[in-house]
PDB file of C-alpha atoms in Angstrom:
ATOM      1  CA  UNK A  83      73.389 288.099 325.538  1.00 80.00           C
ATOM      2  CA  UNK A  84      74.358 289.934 328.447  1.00 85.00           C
ATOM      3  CA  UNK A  85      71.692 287.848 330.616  1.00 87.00           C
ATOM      4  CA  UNK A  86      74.285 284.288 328.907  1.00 89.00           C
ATOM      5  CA  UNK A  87      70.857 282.790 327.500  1.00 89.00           C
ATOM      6  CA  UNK A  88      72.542 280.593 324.778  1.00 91.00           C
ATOM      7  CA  UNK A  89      72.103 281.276 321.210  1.00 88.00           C
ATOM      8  CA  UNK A  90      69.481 278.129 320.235  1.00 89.00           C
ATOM      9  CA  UNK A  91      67.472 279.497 322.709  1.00 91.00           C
ATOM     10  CA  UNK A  92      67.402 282.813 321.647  1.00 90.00           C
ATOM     11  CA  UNK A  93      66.320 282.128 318.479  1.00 91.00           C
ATOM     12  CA  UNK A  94      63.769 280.080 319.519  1.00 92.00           C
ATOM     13  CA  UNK A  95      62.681 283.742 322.107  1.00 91.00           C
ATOM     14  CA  UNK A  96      63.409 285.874 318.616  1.00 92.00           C
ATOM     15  CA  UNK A  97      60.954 283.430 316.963  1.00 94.00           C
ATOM     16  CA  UNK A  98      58.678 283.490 319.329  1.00 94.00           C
ATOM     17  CA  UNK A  99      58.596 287.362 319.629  1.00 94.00           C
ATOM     18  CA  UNK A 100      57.728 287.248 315.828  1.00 96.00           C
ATOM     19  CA  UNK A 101      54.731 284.910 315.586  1.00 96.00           C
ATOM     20  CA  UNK A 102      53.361 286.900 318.404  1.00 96.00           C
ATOM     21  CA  UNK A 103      54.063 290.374 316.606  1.00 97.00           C
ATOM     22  CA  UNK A 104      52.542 288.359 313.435  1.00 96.00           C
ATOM     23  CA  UNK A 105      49.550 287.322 315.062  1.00 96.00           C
ATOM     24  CA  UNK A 106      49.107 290.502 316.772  1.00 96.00           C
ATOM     25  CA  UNK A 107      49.164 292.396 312.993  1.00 97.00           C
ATOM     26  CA  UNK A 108      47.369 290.032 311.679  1.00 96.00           C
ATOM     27  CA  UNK A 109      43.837 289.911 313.922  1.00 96.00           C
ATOM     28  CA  UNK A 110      44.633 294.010 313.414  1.00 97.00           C
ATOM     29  CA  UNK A 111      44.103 293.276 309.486  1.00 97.00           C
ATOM     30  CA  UNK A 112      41.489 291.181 310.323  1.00 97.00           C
ATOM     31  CA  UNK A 113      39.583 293.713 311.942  1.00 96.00           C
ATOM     32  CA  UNK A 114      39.747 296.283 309.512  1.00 95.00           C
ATOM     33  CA  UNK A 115      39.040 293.957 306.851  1.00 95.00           C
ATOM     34  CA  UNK A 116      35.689 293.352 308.748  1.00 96.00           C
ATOM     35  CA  UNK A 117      35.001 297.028 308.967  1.00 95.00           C
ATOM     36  CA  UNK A 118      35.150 297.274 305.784  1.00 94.00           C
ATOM     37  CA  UNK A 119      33.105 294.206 304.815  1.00 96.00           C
ATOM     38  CA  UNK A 120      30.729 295.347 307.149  1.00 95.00           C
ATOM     39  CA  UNK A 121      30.574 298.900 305.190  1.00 94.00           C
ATOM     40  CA  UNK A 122      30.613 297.463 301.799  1.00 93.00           C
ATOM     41  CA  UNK A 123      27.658 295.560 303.249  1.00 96.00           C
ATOM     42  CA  UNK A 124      26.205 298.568 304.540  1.00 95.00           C
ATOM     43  CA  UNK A 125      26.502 300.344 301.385  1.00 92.00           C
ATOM     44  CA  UNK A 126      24.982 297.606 299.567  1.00 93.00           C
ATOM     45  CA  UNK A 127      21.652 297.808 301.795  1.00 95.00           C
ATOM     46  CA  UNK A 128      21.915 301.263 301.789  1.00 93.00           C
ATOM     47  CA  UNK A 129      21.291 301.655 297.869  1.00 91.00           C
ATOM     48  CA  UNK A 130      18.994 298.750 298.170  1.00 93.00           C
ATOM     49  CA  UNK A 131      16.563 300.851 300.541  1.00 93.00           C
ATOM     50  CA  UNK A 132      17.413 303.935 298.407  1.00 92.00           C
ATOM     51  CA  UNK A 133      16.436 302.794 295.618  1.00 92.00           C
ATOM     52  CA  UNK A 134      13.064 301.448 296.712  1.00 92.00           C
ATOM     53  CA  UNK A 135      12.685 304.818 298.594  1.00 93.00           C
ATOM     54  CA  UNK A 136      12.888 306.718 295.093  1.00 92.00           C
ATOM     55  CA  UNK A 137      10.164 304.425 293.416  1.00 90.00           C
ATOM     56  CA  UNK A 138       7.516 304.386 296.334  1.00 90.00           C
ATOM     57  CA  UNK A 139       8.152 308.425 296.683  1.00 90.00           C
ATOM     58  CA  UNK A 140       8.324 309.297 292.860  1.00 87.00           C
ATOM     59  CA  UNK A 141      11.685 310.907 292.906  1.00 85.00           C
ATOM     60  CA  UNK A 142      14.742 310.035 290.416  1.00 82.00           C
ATOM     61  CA  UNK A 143      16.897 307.396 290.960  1.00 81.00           C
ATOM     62  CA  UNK A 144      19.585 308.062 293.148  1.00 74.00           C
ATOM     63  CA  UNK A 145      23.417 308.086 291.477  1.00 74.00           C
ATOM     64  CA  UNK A 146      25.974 306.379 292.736  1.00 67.00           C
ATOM     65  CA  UNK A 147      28.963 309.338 294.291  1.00 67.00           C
ATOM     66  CA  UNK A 148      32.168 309.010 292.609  1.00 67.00           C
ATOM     67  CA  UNK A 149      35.538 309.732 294.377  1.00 70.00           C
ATOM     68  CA  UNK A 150      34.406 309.100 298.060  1.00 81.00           C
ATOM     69  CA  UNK A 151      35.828 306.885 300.501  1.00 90.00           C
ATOM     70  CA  UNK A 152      33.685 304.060 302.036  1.00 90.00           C
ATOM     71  CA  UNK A 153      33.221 305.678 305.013  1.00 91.00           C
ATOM     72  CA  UNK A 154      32.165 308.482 303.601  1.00 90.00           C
ATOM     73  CA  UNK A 155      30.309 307.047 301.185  1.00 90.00           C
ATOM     74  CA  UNK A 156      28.492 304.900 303.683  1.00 92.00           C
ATOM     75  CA  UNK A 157      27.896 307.755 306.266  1.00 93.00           C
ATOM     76  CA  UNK A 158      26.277 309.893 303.117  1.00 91.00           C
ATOM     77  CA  UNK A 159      24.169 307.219 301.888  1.00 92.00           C
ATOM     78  CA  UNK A 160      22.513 306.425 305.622  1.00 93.00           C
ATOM     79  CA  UNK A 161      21.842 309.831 306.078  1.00 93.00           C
ATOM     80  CA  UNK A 162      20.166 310.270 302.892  1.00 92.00           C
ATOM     81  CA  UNK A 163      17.788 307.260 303.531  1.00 94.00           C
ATOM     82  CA  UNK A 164      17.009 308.938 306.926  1.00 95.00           C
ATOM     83  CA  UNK A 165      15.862 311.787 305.272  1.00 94.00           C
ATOM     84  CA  UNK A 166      14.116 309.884 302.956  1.00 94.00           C
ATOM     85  CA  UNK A 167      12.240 308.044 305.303  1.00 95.00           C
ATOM     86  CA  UNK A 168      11.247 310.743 307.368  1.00 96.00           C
ATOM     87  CA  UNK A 169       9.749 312.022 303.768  1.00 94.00           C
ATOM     88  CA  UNK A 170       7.957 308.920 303.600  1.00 94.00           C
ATOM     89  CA  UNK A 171       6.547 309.375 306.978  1.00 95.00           C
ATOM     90  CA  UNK A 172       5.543 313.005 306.410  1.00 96.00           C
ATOM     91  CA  UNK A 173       3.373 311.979 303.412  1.00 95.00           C
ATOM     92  CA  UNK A 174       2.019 308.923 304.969  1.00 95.00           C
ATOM     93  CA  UNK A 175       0.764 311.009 308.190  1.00 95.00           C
ATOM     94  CA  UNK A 176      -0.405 314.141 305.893  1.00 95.00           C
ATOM     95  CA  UNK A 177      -2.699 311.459 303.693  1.00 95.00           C
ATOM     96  CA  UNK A 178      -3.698 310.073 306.997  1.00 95.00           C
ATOM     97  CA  UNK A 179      -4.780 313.689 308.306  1.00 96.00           C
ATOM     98  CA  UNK A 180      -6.362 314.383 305.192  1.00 95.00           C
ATOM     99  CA  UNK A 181      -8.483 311.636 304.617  1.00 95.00           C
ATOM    100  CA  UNK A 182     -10.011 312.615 308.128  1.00 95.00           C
ATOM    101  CA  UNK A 183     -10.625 315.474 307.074  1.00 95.00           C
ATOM    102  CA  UNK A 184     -12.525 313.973 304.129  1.00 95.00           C
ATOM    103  CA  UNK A 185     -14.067 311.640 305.939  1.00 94.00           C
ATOM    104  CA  UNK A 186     -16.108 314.571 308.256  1.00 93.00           C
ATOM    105  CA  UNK A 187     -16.769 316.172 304.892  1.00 93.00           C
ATOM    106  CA  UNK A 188     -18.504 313.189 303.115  1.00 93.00           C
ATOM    107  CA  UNK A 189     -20.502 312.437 306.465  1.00 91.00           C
ATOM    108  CA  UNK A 190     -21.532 316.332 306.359  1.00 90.00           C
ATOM    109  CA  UNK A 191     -21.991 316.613 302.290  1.00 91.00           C
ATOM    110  CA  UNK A 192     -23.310 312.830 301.775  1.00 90.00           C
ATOM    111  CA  UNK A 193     -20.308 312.683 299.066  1.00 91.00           C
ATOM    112  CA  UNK A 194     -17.923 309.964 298.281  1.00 92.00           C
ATOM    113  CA  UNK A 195     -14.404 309.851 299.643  1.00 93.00           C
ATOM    114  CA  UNK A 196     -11.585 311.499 297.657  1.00 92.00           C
ATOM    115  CA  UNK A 197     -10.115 308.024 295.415  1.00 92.00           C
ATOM    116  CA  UNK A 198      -6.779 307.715 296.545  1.00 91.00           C
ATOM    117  CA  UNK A 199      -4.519 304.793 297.403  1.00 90.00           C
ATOM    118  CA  UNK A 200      -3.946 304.261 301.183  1.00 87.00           C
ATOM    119  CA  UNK A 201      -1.700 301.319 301.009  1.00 89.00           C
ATOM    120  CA  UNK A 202       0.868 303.554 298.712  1.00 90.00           C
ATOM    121  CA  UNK A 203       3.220 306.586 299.334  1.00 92.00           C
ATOM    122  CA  UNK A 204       1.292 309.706 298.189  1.00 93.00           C
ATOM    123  CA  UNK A 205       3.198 311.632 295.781  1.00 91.00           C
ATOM    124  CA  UNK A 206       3.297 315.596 296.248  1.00 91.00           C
ATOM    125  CA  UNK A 207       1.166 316.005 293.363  1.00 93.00           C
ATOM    126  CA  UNK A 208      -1.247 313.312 294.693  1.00 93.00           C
ATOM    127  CA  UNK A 209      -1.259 315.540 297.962  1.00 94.00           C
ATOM    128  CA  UNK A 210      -1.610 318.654 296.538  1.00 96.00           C
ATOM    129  CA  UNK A 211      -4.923 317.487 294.571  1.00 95.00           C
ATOM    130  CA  UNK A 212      -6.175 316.146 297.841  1.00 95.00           C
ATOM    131  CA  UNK A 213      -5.711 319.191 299.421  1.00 96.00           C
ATOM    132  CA  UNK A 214      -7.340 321.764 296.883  1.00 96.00           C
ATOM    133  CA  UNK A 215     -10.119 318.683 296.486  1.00 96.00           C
ATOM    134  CA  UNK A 216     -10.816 319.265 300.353  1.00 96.00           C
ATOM    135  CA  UNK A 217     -10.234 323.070 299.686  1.00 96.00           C
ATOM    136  CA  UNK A 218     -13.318 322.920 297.284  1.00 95.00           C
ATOM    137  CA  UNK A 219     -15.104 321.016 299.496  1.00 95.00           C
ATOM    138  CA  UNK A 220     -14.902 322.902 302.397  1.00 95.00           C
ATOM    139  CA  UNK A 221     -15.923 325.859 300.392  1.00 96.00           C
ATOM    140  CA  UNK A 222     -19.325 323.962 299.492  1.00 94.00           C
ATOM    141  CA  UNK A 223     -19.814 323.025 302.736  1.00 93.00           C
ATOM    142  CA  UNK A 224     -19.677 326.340 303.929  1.00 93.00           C
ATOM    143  CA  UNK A 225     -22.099 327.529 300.992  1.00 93.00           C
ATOM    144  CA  UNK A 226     -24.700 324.922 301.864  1.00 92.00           C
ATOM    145  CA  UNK A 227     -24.265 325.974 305.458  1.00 91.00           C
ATOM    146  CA  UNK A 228     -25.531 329.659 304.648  1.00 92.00           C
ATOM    147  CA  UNK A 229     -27.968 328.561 302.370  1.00 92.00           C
ATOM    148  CA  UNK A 230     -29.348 326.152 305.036  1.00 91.00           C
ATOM    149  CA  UNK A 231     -29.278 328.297 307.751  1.00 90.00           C
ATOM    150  CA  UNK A 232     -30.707 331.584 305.380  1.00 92.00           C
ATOM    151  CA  UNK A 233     -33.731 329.009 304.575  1.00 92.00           C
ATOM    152  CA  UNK A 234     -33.932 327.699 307.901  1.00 91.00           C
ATOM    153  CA  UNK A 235     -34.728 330.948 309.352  1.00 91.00           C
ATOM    154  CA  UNK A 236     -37.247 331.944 306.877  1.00 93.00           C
ATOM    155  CA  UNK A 237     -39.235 328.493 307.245  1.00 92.00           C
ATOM    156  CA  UNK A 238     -39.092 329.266 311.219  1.00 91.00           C
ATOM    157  CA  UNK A 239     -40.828 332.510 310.607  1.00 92.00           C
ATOM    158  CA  UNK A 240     -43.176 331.206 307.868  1.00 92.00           C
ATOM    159  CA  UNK A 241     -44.132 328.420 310.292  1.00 91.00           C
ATOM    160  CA  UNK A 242     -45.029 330.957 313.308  1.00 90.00           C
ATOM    161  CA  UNK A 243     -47.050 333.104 310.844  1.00 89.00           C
ATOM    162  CA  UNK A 244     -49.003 329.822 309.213  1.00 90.00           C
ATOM    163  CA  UNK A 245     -49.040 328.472 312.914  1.00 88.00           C
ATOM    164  CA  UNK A 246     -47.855 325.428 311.277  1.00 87.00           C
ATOM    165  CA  UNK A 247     -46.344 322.715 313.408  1.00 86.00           C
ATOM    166  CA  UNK A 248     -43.967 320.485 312.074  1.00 85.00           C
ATOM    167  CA  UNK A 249     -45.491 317.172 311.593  1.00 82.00           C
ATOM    168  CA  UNK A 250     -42.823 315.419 308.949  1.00 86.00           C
ATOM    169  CA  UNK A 251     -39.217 313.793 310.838  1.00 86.00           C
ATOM    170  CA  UNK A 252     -38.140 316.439 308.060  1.00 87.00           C
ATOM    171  CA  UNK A 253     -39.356 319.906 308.955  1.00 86.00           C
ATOM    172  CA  UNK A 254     -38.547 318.434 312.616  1.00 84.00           C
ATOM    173  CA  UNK A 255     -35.037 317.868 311.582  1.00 84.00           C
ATOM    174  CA  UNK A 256     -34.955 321.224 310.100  1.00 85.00           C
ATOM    175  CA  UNK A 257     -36.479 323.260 312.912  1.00 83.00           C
ATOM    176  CA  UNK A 258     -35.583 321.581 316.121  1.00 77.00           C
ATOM    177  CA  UNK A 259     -32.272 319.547 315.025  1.00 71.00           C
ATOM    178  CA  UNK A 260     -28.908 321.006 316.097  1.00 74.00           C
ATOM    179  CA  UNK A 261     -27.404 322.696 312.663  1.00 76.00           C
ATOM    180  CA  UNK A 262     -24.145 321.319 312.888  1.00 79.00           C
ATOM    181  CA  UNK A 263     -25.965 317.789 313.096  1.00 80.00           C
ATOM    182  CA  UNK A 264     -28.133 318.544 309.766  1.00 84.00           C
ATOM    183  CA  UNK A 265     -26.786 316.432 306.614  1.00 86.00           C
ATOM    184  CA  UNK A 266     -25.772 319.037 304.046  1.00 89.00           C
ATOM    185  CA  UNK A 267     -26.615 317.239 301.193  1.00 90.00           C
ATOM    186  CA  UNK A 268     -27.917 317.900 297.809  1.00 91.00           C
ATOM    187  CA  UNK A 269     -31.410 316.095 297.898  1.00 91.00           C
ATOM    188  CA  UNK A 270     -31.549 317.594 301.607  1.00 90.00           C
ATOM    189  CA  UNK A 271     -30.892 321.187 300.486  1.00 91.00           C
ATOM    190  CA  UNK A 272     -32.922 320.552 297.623  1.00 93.00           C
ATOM    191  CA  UNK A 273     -35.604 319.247 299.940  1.00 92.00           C
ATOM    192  CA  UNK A 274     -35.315 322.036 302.406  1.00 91.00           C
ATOM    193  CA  UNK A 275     -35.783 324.749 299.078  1.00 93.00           C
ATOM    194  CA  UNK A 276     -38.629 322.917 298.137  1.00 94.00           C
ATOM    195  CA  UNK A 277     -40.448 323.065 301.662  1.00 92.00           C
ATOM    196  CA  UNK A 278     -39.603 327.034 301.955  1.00 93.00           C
ATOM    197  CA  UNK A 279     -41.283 326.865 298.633  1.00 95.00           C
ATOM    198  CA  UNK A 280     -44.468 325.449 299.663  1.00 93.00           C
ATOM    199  CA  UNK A 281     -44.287 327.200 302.849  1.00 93.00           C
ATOM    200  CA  UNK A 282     -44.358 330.636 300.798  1.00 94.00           C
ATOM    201  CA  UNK A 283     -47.292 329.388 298.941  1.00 96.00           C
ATOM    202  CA  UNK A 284     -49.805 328.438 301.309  1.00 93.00           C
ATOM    203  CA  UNK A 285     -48.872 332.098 303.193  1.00 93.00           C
ATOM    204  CA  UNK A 286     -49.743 333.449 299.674  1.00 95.00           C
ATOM    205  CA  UNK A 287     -52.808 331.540 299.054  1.00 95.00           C
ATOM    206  CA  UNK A 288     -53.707 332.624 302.647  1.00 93.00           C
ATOM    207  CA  UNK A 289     -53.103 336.343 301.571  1.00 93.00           C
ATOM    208  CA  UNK A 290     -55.082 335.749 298.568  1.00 95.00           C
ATOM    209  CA  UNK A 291     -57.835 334.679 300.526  1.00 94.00           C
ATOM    210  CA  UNK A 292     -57.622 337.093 303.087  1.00 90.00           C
ATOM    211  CA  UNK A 293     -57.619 339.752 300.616  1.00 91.00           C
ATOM    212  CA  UNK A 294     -60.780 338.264 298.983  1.00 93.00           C
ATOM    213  CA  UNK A 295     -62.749 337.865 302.566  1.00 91.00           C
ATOM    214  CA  UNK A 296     -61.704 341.585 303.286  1.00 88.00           C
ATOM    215  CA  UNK A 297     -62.796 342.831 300.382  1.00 91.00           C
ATOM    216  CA  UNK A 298     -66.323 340.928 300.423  1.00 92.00           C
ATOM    217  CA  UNK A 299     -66.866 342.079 304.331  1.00 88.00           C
ATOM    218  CA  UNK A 300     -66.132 345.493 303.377  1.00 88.00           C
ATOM    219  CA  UNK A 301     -68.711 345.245 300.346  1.00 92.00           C
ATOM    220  CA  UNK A 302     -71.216 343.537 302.638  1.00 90.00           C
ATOM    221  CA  UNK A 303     -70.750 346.792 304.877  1.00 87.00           C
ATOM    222  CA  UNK A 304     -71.872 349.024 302.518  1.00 88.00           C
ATOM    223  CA  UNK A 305     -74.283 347.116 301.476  1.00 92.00           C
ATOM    224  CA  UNK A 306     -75.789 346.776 305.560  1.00 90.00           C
ATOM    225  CA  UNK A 307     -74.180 350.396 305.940  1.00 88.00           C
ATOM    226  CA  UNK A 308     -72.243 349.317 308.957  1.00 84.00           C
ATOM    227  CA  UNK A 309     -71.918 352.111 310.783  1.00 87.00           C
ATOM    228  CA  UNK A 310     -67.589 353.137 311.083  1.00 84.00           C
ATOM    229  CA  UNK A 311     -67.386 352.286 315.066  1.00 82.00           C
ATOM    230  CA  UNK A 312     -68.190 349.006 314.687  1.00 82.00           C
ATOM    231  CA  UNK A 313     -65.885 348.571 311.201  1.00 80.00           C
ATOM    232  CA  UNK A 314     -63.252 349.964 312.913  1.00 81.00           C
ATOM    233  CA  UNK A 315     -63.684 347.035 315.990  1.00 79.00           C
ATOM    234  CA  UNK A 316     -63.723 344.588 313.231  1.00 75.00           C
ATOM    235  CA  UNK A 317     -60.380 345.797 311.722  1.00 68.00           C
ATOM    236  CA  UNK A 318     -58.438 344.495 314.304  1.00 63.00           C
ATOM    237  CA  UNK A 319     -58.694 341.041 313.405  1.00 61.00           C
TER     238      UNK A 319
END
């Protein structure tokens, strides 16, 4: 008015002042419509992944939270499958650890791996079995070990006293192998009792013979009345 635009035309500047307002307000609405689709979407995966989270973990489905905005419902429901998912890693990687573990104890032991599924998410009870299975068989490990090493050491000394080389790959394996190398299991233990055993009866057939030899020389002394010097040079031997 006070510029003297006529009045036609400044309708047609009013009008044009509005559809830009209008468009302006509504790309505005747009864009938080879109946020929110994009939430509602979010949501929607979120629950999705939740939901398959709870089955391959073994947990109780997860309920839906009532009186909660979207975006608060959306930033609660990402952060649970975050923690979730680190869950699922920590399982995965502690059944990957133990399974090592029983891996080096069925090589040692000559046992068969713990049966377990290593495709799947261990549950905690399916971890905690693992873990007092390896618990157990550490604990026979370590019993073999002493047995082993207990009967090793008396074989050594039976050996030097028979002067008795060893002339099987066994008694080899058992005297010269490195004892951290030496299977620990049952038919080798067993094996390994079962050589000490014939070990100790040889030395006491030996004795036995001994005793009878001694026993005849000293009778065959009286008998020739061997005079004590030269008994006494024999006794050495």
């Amino acid at each position: 008015e006070e510029i003297g635009i006529p009045e036609e035309q400044r309708l047609e500047r009013t009008d044009v002042v509005k559809k830009h307002i209008k468009s302006l307000l509504d790309m505005m609405v747009a864009e938080e419509e879109s946020l929110k689709e994009r939430l509602l979407k979010s949501i929607a995966l979120c629950r999705k992944e939740l939901d398959t989270l709870c089955r391959e973990l073994q947990l109780d489905p997860c309920e839906a939270e009532e009186e909660s905005t979207i975006l608060q419902m959306e930033k609660n429901l990402r952060t649970r499958v975050e923690v979730m998912l680190k869950q699922k890693r920590d399982r995965k990687q502690e059944l990957k650890t133990l399974q090592e573990q029983d891996r080096d104890l069925c090589d040692i032991l000559c046992t068969t791996p713990f049966c377990i599924d290593s495709n799947a998410v261990p549950s905690l009870e399916d971890l905690d079995r693992y873990r007092r299975h390896l618990a157990s068989l550490t604990a026979e490990k370590e019993q073999r070990r002493e047995e082993f090493v207990s009967n090793k050491r008396q074989i050594i000394l039976l050996m030097e006293e028979l002067d008795h080389t060893p002339d099987t790959s066994f008694e080899r394996d058992v005297v010269c192998e490195d004892e951290e190398a030496f299977c620990l299991s049952t038919d080798n233990i067993a094996a390994l009792q079962n050589l000490l055993q014939q070990l100790e009866a040889r030395r006491s057939l030996n004795e036995a013979v001994c005793t009878e030899l001694r026993s005849r020389i000293v009778a065959l002394w009286e008998r020739l009345q061997v005079p004590v010097e030269e008994r006494e040079s024999s006794a050495v031997h």
